[in-house]
Amino acid sequence: MADKEKILDIKDLDISFKTTAGVVHAIRGVDIDLFTGETVAIVGESGSGKSVTMKAAMGILASNATVNRGTIQFSYHHADGSPATVDILAQPKKWIRDHINGKRIAMVFQDPMTSLNPTMSIGKQIMEGMIWHFKTPKAEAYAKAVDLLREVGIDDPEKRMKNYPHQLSGGMRQRVVIAIALSCNPDLLICDEPTTALDVTIQAKIIELIRRLQKERGISVIYITHDLGVVAKVADYVNVMYAGKIVEKGTVDEIFYDPRHPYTWGLLSAMPDLDTADERLYTIPGSPPNLLYEKPGDAFAPRNRYALVVDDKAEPPMFKITEDHYVASWLLDPRAPKVEMPAELKARIARMKEEAAKHGGEL
Amino acid sequence: MAVNYNTEPLLKVTGLKQYFKVSHTFTVKAVDDVDFEIYPGETYGLVGESGSGKSTIGRSVIRLYDPTAGSIRFNGMDISGRMKASDQKALRTQMQMIFQDPMASLNPRKKVEDIIGEGLDIHHMCSSGAEKRERVRAILEKVGLAPEHASRYPHQFSGGQRQRVGIARALIMNPKLIIADECISALDVSIQAQVVNLMKDIQEETGTAYLFIAHDLSMVKYISDRIGVLHLGHLLETGTTDEIFAHPVHPYTKSLLSAIPAPNPALEKRRVAMSYDYKTSGIDYNAGTYHLLGGTHYVKCTDQEFAAWK
């Protein structure tokens, strides 16, 4: 659509890490794009490269990382409103630090206790970014910080400004981290497993908070998570990652109601929903591959019960299903045998649709 | 899995209190007056947020802590106070624990066969080294590992495999009850399902009971026969999985259930979780007593609250 503005465009990103054990090829050709005001979720197991991709976009890769290929185009507006687009990978670190980190792209990390400074009051930590980036006068920054704390749902913000992180509960800390992330009015918020360390009840509140703030401020959000329940709640688009590649991407409805990749099938059925009555959970056999040892063909083939001979020889291209829905699996090739998704999953999707229709009006 | 509820319960916990004295003036009441029972071959799930006392209950039951008050009866023995030497020995063999982080709970300097066989050595359950190796091999096979894994060290395994080693270590003593404290929380989604399936298979085969402690409600619902909901050290509601999930009574249980995100976007997008705050709810957990709702479904509340919620 023409009226949508692209904010982030990652093309053919390829990153490897030099370690003592050898070269780890962590990201193998990732394409992600994101439009203003939308939410993209990146789903995958640990080690699939979700966090590395986003760290590359922030320019905060570890020092042993090498970018082999690819571009990360980030579009923003200057203070006077003129648009600009830069390739983050081509910029020097100093420039990224001055113009991108915290100012235009902000990040919320998994564990609030490790991302907050234990020796600084939270008020100071919220004001820090504004003073650093915009040279905001202290009094103004203080007033803004109090407003931010109120906005993220912390009672009695003036009193809390003087508190230290250890005086707050886990949910409150994460709210503070979100306030810090929003302090410089970023265009893009990257949430790296923002609720994994929190309890379900608090998780629900934090997610609702991020959703509300996104609507009010019209910012774009990238969610990195392994929890499909969270994805269902927040995302417009979903990218499923496996072993450094995106294996399926599409709108949230396409991924949940019409998944095509065997790995997505596995992920969806491995997590019991509240109505699962099956005796056994469907599992993906084996464990995620070690990227130290690259193998030819599809990285998922050894765990794929529908694997074809070609899977061991050549990597599957992205097959287009609809305008938004792409799948990297040879099963989608017209020459491939027709494979249906597992019956349990089919039944569950039917149940999900039914339930959604039943509750459609009243919720 | 048919659990026989007419027999004596395997574990019967009554009025369990576990306090931790922090200073002269301040005591943390981690577990306050908790009653529950586990029948042979059953899976009892304990859910609640962090700090609600779920892990403390598990640790008190296996006597890693000395309970402040209350009685714990296990397999006909009273294990709450000072135990006879024979009871202690029986407890240490018949009740086993699986911990959350397999990397932290396996000794990195020992081979897997020594980790798994340690219990056999301590309790002199094998007459020869050959017998011990044979039993370790059999148990490795049961948890889906190969015999050659026996001579490896924990760091040579993946997360899911390490948790299998943890399960093997618990199983080799032929326990009647296994306390699984967040044993799948540290694993990836696809690996979680493998471990849960394994635990279910083992239960079918050996008839062991589980005390399954977790905060992931959908997994708890899937594996448990009965569930207990904990908040701030109080067991607020307990009953069969169906009773709790279909008819939650306590406002806390309701808010907990409404907070689970379902993998169903059309539904999830519009849903707002119920919020519950103990301080503003006006409920005093200490004033509550257990009220029976039918079957095994109990809720802890005062008489007025019971009348209002029912």
PDB file of N, CA and C in Angstrom, chain A residues 170-242:
ATOM      1  N   GLY A 170       9.144  -6.426  40.281  1.00  0.00           N
ATOM      2  CA  GLY A 170       9.538  -6.749  38.908  1.00  0.00           C
ATOM      3  C   GLY A 170       8.702  -6.037  37.858  1.00  0.00           C
ATOM      4  N   GLY A 171       7.395  -6.018  38.056  1.00  0.00           N
ATOM      5  CA  GLY A 171       6.518  -5.376  37.087  1.00  0.00           C
ATOM      6  C   GLY A 171       6.762  -3.874  37.029  1.00  0.00           C
ATOM      7  N   MET A 172       6.968  -3.263  38.210  1.00  0.00           N
ATOM      8  CA  MET A 172       7.238  -1.822  38.277  1.00  0.00           C
ATOM      9  C   MET A 172       8.542  -1.488  37.574  1.00  0.00           C
ATOM     10  N   ARG A 173       9.557  -2.346  37.774  1.00  0.00           N
ATOM     11  CA  ARG A 173      10.851  -2.114  37.142  1.00  0.00           C
ATOM     12  C   ARG A 173      10.707  -2.111  35.633  1.00  0.00           C
ATOM     13  N   GLN A 174       9.940  -3.079  35.135  1.00  0.00           N
ATOM     14  CA  GLN A 174       9.784  -3.137  33.687  1.00  0.00           C
ATOM     15  C   GLN A 174       9.036  -1.901  33.195  1.00  0.00           C
ATOM     16  N   ARG A 175       8.104  -1.383  33.997  1.00  0.00           N
ATOM     17  CA  ARG A 175       7.426  -0.144  33.613  1.00  0.00           C
ATOM     18  C   ARG A 175       8.417   1.008  33.543  1.00  0.00           C
ATOM     19  N   VAL A 176       9.357   1.033  34.495  1.00  0.00           N
ATOM     20  CA  VAL A 176      10.376   2.080  34.485  1.00  0.00           C
ATOM     21  C   VAL A 176      11.230   1.965  33.228  1.00  0.00           C
ATOM     22  N   VAL A 177      11.611   0.718  32.875  1.00  0.00           N
ATOM     23  CA  VAL A 177      12.409   0.518  31.667  1.00  0.00           C
ATOM     24  C   VAL A 177      11.653   1.042  30.453  1.00  0.00           C
ATOM     25  N   ILE A 178      10.348   0.796  30.413  1.00  0.00           N
ATOM     26  CA  ILE A 178       9.555   1.285  29.284  1.00  0.00           C
ATOM     27  C   ILE A 178       9.524   2.813  29.287  1.00  0.00           C
ATOM     28  N   ALA A 179       9.404   3.404  30.479  1.00  0.00           N
ATOM     29  CA  ALA A 179       9.418   4.867  30.574  1.00  0.00           C
ATOM     30  C   ALA A 179      10.740   5.418  30.049  1.00  0.00           C
ATOM     31  N   ILE A 180      11.843   4.763  30.390  1.00  0.00           N
ATOM     32  CA  ILE A 180      13.150   5.214  29.905  1.00  0.00           C
ATOM     33  C   ILE A 180      13.194   5.112  28.382  1.00  0.00           C
ATOM     34  N   ALA A 181      12.694   3.990  27.862  1.00  0.00           N
ATOM     35  CA  ALA A 181      12.718   3.788  26.416  1.00  0.00           C
ATOM     36  C   ALA A 181      11.917   4.870  25.699  1.00  0.00           C
ATOM     37  N   LEU A 182      10.814   5.321  26.334  1.00  0.00           N
ATOM     38  CA  LEU A 182       9.953   6.290  25.666  1.00  0.00           C
ATOM     39  C   LEU A 182      10.402   7.728  25.897  1.00  0.00           C
ATOM     40  N   SER A 183      11.407   7.926  26.747  1.00  0.00           N
ATOM     41  CA  SER A 183      11.731   9.283  27.189  1.00  0.00           C
ATOM     42  C   SER A 183      12.162  10.193  26.043  1.00  0.00           C
ATOM     43  N   CYS A 184      12.742   9.641  24.985  1.00  0.00           N
ATOM     44  CA  CYS A 184      13.199  10.493  23.883  1.00  0.00           C
ATOM     45  C   CYS A 184      12.268  10.427  22.678  1.00  0.00           C
ATOM     46  N   ASN A 185      11.035   9.994  22.890  1.00  0.00           N
ATOM     47  CA  ASN A 185      10.078   9.881  21.794  1.00  0.00           C
ATOM     48  C   ASN A 185      10.621   9.099  20.608  1.00  0.00           C
ATOM     49  N   PRO A 186      10.960   7.831  20.782  1.00  0.00           N
ATOM     50  CA  PRO A 186      11.520   7.078  19.665  1.00  0.00           C
ATOM     51  C   PRO A 186      10.451   6.775  18.610  1.00  0.00           C
ATOM     52  N   ASP A 187      10.913   6.517  17.388  1.00  0.00           N
ATOM     53  CA  ASP A 187       9.981   6.116  16.329  1.00  0.00           C
ATOM     54  C   ASP A 187       9.748   4.618  16.360  1.00  0.00           C
ATOM     55  N   LEU A 188      10.742   3.908  16.905  1.00  0.00           N
ATOM     56  CA  LEU A 188      10.682   2.448  16.881  1.00  0.00           C
ATOM     57  C   LEU A 188      11.072   1.910  18.246  1.00  0.00           C
ATOM     58  N   LEU A 189      10.246   1.026  18.766  1.00  0.00           N
ATOM     59  CA  LEU A 189      10.524   0.409  20.059  1.00  0.00           C
ATOM     60  C   LEU A 189      10.770  -1.079  19.827  1.00  0.00           C
ATOM     61  N   ILE A 190      11.937  -1.549  20.262  1.00  0.00           N
ATOM     62  CA  ILE A 190      12.235  -2.976  20.129  1.00  0.00           C
ATOM     63  C   ILE A 190      12.099  -3.613  21.503  1.00  0.00           C
ATOM     64  N   CYS A 191      11.220  -4.591  21.632  1.00  0.00           N
ATOM     65  CA  CYS A 191      11.011  -5.251  22.917  1.00  0.00           C
ATOM     66  C   CYS A 191      11.588  -6.661  22.825  1.00  0.00           C
ATOM     67  N   ASP A 192      12.686  -6.891  23.521  1.00  0.00           N
ATOM     68  CA  ASP A 192      13.343  -8.195  23.474  1.00  0.00           C
ATOM     69  C   ASP A 192      12.876  -9.026  24.657  1.00  0.00           C
ATOM     70  N   GLU A 193      11.939  -9.919  24.426  1.00  0.00           N
ATOM     71  CA  GLU A 193      11.353 -10.753  25.482  1.00  0.00           C
ATOM     72  C   GLU A 193      10.966  -9.908  26.690  1.00  0.00           C
ATOM     73  N   PRO A 194      10.116  -8.900  26.515  1.00  0.00           N
ATOM     74  CA  PRO A 194       9.893  -7.948  27.607  1.00  0.00           C
ATOM     75  C   PRO A 194       9.193  -8.556  28.811  1.00  0.00           C
ATOM     76  N   THR A 195       8.549  -9.698  28.644  1.00  0.00           N
ATOM     77  CA  THR A 195       7.744 -10.208  29.758  1.00  0.00           C
ATOM     78  C   THR A 195       8.174 -11.593  30.204  1.00  0.00           C
ATOM     79  N   THR A 196       9.251 -12.111  29.649  1.00  0.00           N
ATOM     80  CA  THR A 196       9.638 -13.488  29.965  1.00  0.00           C
ATOM     81  C   THR A 196       9.975 -13.658  31.444  1.00  0.00           C
ATOM     82  N   ALA A 197      10.563 -12.621  32.046  1.00  0.00           N
ATOM     83  CA  ALA A 197      10.968 -12.741  33.442  1.00  0.00           C
ATOM     84  C   ALA A 197       9.828 -12.411  34.402  1.00  0.00           C
ATOM     85  N   LEU A 198       8.643 -12.112  33.868  1.00  0.00           N
ATOM     86  CA  LEU A 198       7.550 -11.652  34.731  1.00  0.00           C
ATOM     87  C   LEU A 198       6.450 -12.699  34.857  1.00  0.00           C
ATOM     88  N   ASP A 199       5.621 -12.547  35.885  1.00  0.00           N
ATOM     89  CA  ASP A 199       4.493 -13.453  36.078  1.00  0.00           C
ATOM     90  C   ASP A 199       3.389 -13.183  35.067  1.00  0.00           C
ATOM     91  N   VAL A 200       2.534 -14.188  34.856  1.00  0.00           N
ATOM     92  CA  VAL A 200       1.480 -14.025  33.843  1.00  0.00           C
ATOM     93  C   VAL A 200       0.606 -12.816  34.092  1.00  0.00           C
ATOM     94  N   THR A 201       0.219 -12.590  35.347  1.00  0.00           N
ATOM     95  CA  THR A 201      -0.697 -11.477  35.614  1.00  0.00           C
ATOM     96  C   THR A 201      -0.022 -10.154  35.277  1.00  0.00           C
ATOM     97  N   ILE A 202       1.274 -10.058  35.605  1.00  0.00           N
ATOM     98  CA  ILE A 202       1.996  -8.818  35.322  1.00  0.00           C
ATOM     99  C   ILE A 202       2.314  -8.730  33.839  1.00  0.00           C
ATOM    100  N   GLN A 203       2.601  -9.875  33.245  1.00  0.00           N
ATOM    101  CA  GLN A 203       2.849  -9.919  31.809  1.00  0.00           C
ATOM    102  C   GLN A 203       1.678  -9.314  31.050  1.00  0.00           C
ATOM    103  N   ALA A 204       0.468  -9.715  31.429  1.00  0.00           N
ATOM    104  CA  ALA A 204      -0.711  -9.211  30.734  1.00  0.00           C
ATOM    105  C   ALA A 204      -0.774  -7.692  30.856  1.00  0.00           C
ATOM    106  N   LYS A 205      -0.448  -7.165  32.033  1.00  0.00           N
ATOM    107  CA  LYS A 205      -0.534  -5.714  32.231  1.00  0.00           C
ATOM    108  C   LYS A 205       0.526  -4.975  31.420  1.00  0.00           C
ATOM    109  N   ILE A 206       1.744  -5.522  31.394  1.00  0.00           N
ATOM    110  CA  ILE A 206       2.829  -4.860  30.651  1.00  0.00           C
ATOM    111  C   ILE A 206       2.511  -4.850  29.159  1.00  0.00           C
ATOM    112  N   ILE A 207       1.984  -5.961  28.658  1.00  0.00           N
ATOM    113  CA  ILE A 207       1.663  -6.026  27.232  1.00  0.00           C
ATOM    114  C   ILE A 207       0.571  -5.028  26.891  1.00  0.00           C
ATOM    115  N   GLU A 208      -0.439  -4.956  27.780  1.00  0.00           N
ATOM    116  CA  GLU A 208      -1.508  -3.992  27.522  1.00  0.00           C
ATOM    117  C   GLU A 208      -0.973  -2.567  27.570  1.00  0.00           C
ATOM    118  N   LEU A 209      -0.006  -2.338  28.450  1.00  0.00           N
ATOM    119  CA  LEU A 209       0.606  -1.009  28.541  1.00  0.00           C
ATOM    120  C   LEU A 209       1.328  -0.662  27.238  1.00  0.00           C
ATOM    121  N   ILE A 210       2.151  -1.600  26.748  1.00  0.00           N
ATOM    122  CA  ILE A 210       2.902  -1.326  25.517  1.00  0.00           C
ATOM    123  C   ILE A 210       1.934  -1.080  24.366  1.00  0.00           C
ATOM    124  N   ARG A 211       0.861  -1.866  24.337  1.00  0.00           N
ATOM    125  CA  ARG A 211      -0.121  -1.705  23.262  1.00  0.00           C
ATOM    126  C   ARG A 211      -0.789  -0.333  23.318  1.00  0.00           C
ATOM    127  N   ARG A 212      -1.118   0.095  24.540  1.00  0.00           N
ATOM    128  CA  ARG A 212      -1.787   1.383  24.704  1.00  0.00           C
ATOM    129  C   ARG A 212      -0.857   2.516  24.271  1.00  0.00           C
ATOM    130  N   LEU A 213       0.402   2.444  24.737  1.00  0.00           N
ATOM    131  CA  LEU A 213       1.358   3.495  24.409  1.00  0.00           C
ATOM    132  C   LEU A 213       1.595   3.558  22.906  1.00  0.00           C
ATOM    133  N   GLN A 214       1.626   2.376  22.285  1.00  0.00           N
ATOM    134  CA  GLN A 214       1.852   2.343  20.849  1.00  0.00           C
ATOM    135  C   GLN A 214       0.728   3.051  20.110  1.00  0.00           C
ATOM    136  N   LYS A 215      -0.512   2.799  20.555  1.00  0.00           N
ATOM    137  CA  LYS A 215      -1.658   3.426  19.913  1.00  0.00           C
ATOM    138  C   LYS A 215      -1.625   4.936  20.111  1.00  0.00           C
ATOM    139  N   GLU A 216      -1.335   5.350  21.343  1.00  0.00           N
ATOM    140  CA  GLU A 216      -1.348   6.782  21.641  1.00  0.00           C
ATOM    141  C   GLU A 216      -0.264   7.536  20.892  1.00  0.00           C
ATOM    142  N   ARG A 217       0.910   6.916  20.788  1.00  0.00           N
ATOM    143  CA  ARG A 217       2.044   7.630  20.210  1.00  0.00           C
ATOM    144  C   ARG A 217       2.271   7.291  18.748  1.00  0.00           C
ATOM    145  N   GLY A 218       1.600   6.272  18.249  1.00  0.00           N
ATOM    146  CA  GLY A 218       1.746   5.909  16.841  1.00  0.00           C
ATOM    147  C   GLY A 218       3.127   5.407  16.484  1.00  0.00           C
ATOM    148  N   ILE A 219       3.813   4.757  17.422  1.00  0.00           N
ATOM    149  CA  ILE A 219       5.147   4.262  17.123  1.00  0.00           C
ATOM    150  C   ILE A 219       5.077   2.824  16.600  1.00  0.00           C
ATOM    151  N   SER A 220       6.166   2.384  15.999  1.00  0.00           N
ATOM    152  CA  SER A 220       6.251   1.001  15.530  1.00  0.00           C
ATOM    153  C   SER A 220       6.923   0.168  16.606  1.00  0.00           C
ATOM    154  N   VAL A 221       6.517  -1.086  16.703  1.00  0.00           N
ATOM    155  CA  VAL A 221       7.074  -1.947  17.737  1.00  0.00           C
ATOM    156  C   VAL A 221       7.537  -3.263  17.118  1.00  0.00           C
ATOM    157  N   ILE A 222       8.708  -3.713  17.529  1.00  0.00           N
ATOM    158  CA  ILE A 222       9.159  -5.057  17.165  1.00  0.00           C
ATOM    159  C   ILE A 222       9.206  -5.886  18.441  1.00  0.00           C
ATOM    160  N   TYR A 223       8.515  -7.005  18.449  1.00  0.00           N
ATOM    161  CA  TYR A 223       8.498  -7.899  19.595  1.00  0.00           C
ATOM    162  C   TYR A 223       9.373  -9.102  19.306  1.00  0.00           C
ATOM    163  N   ILE A 224      10.301  -9.387  20.184  1.00  0.00           N
ATOM    164  CA  ILE A 224      11.061 -10.622  20.062  1.00  0.00           C
ATOM    165  C   ILE A 224      10.566 -11.535  21.168  1.00  0.00           C
ATOM    166  N   THR A 225      10.078 -12.694  20.835  1.00  0.00           N
ATOM    167  CA  THR A 225       9.504 -13.539  21.876  1.00  0.00           C
ATOM    168  C   THR A 225       9.493 -14.988  21.438  1.00  0.00           C
ATOM    169  N   HIS A 226       9.295 -15.890  22.375  1.00  0.00           N
ATOM    170  CA  HIS A 226       9.058 -17.272  21.982  1.00  0.00           C
ATOM    171  C   HIS A 226       7.662 -17.692  22.398  1.00  0.00           C
ATOM    172  N   ASP A 227       6.913 -16.761  22.991  1.00  0.00           N
ATOM    173  CA  ASP A 227       5.589 -17.081  23.511  1.00  0.00           C
ATOM    174  C   ASP A 227       4.529 -16.742  22.466  1.00  0.00           C
ATOM    175  N   LEU A 228       3.915 -17.776  21.899  1.00  0.00           N
ATOM    176  CA  LEU A 228       2.952 -17.526  20.831  1.00  0.00           C
ATOM    177  C   LEU A 228       1.686 -16.849  21.346  1.00  0.00           C
ATOM    178  N   GLY A 229       1.385 -17.034  22.628  1.00  0.00           N
ATOM    179  CA  GLY A 229       0.234 -16.356  23.201  1.00  0.00           C
ATOM    180  C   GLY A 229       0.421 -14.850  23.156  1.00  0.00           C
ATOM    181  N   VAL A 230       1.628 -14.409  23.488  1.00  0.00           N
ATOM    182  CA  VAL A 230       1.941 -12.979  23.443  1.00  0.00           C
ATOM    183  C   VAL A 230       1.852 -12.474  22.013  1.00  0.00           C
ATOM    184  N   VAL A 231       2.373 -13.259  21.085  1.00  0.00           N
ATOM    185  CA  VAL A 231       2.340 -12.872  19.678  1.00  0.00           C
ATOM    186  C   VAL A 231       0.903 -12.643  19.229  1.00  0.00           C
ATOM    187  N   ALA A 232       0.036 -13.583  19.595  1.00  0.00           N
ATOM    188  CA  ALA A 232      -1.362 -13.482  19.181  1.00  0.00           C
ATOM    189  C   ALA A 232      -1.978 -12.190  19.691  1.00  0.00           C
ATOM    190  N   LYS A 233      -1.529 -11.761  20.830  1.00  0.00           N
ATOM    191  CA  LYS A 233      -2.127 -10.582  21.450  1.00  0.00           C
ATOM    192  C   LYS A 233      -1.652  -9.284  20.809  1.00  0.00           C
ATOM    193  N   VAL A 234      -0.376  -9.218  20.427  1.00  0.00           N
ATOM    194  CA  VAL A 234       0.172  -7.916  20.049  1.00  0.00           C
ATOM    195  C   VAL A 234       0.434  -7.721  18.556  1.00  0.00           C
ATOM    196  N   ALA A 235       0.729  -8.789  17.834  1.00  0.00           N
ATOM    197  CA  ALA A 235       1.369  -8.596  16.534  1.00  0.00           C
ATOM    198  C   ALA A 235       0.395  -8.339  15.398  1.00  0.00           C
ATOM    199  N   ASP A 236       0.837  -7.553  14.406  1.00  0.00           N
ATOM    200  CA  ASP A 236       0.150  -7.451  13.124  1.00  0.00           C
ATOM    201  C   ASP A 236       0.763  -8.456  12.149  1.00  0.00           C
ATOM    202  N   TYR A 237       2.105  -8.508  12.178  1.00  0.00           N
ATOM    203  CA  TYR A 237       2.828  -9.430  11.308  1.00  0.00           C
ATOM    204  C   TYR A 237       3.731 -10.314  12.145  1.00  0.00           C
ATOM    205  N   VAL A 238       3.959 -11.525  11.686  1.00  0.00           N
ATOM    206  CA  VAL A 238       4.798 -12.465  12.423  1.00  0.00           C
ATOM    207  C   VAL A 238       5.897 -12.988  11.499  1.00  0.00           C
ATOM    208  N   ASN A 239       7.118 -13.045  12.023  1.00  0.00           N
ATOM    209  CA  ASN A 239       8.223 -13.700  11.329  1.00  0.00           C
ATOM    210  C   ASN A 239       8.658 -14.870  12.187  1.00  0.00           C
ATOM    211  N   VAL A 240       8.640 -16.066  11.631  1.00  0.00           N
ATOM    212  CA  VAL A 240       9.099 -17.234  12.382  1.00  0.00           C
ATOM    213  C   VAL A 240      10.533 -17.514  11.971  1.00  0.00           C
ATOM    214  N   MET A 241      11.429 -17.520  12.943  1.00  0.00           N
ATOM    215  CA  MET A 241      12.845 -17.726  12.628  1.00  0.00           C
ATOM    216  C   MET A 241      13.303 -19.096  13.070  1.00  0.00           C
ATOM    217  N   TYR A 242      14.164 -19.695  12.282  1.00  0.00           N
ATOM    218  CA  TYR A 242      14.773 -20.952  12.681  1.00  0.00           C
ATOM    219  C   TYR A 242      16.204 -20.979  12.168  1.00  0.00           C
TER     220      TYR A 242
END
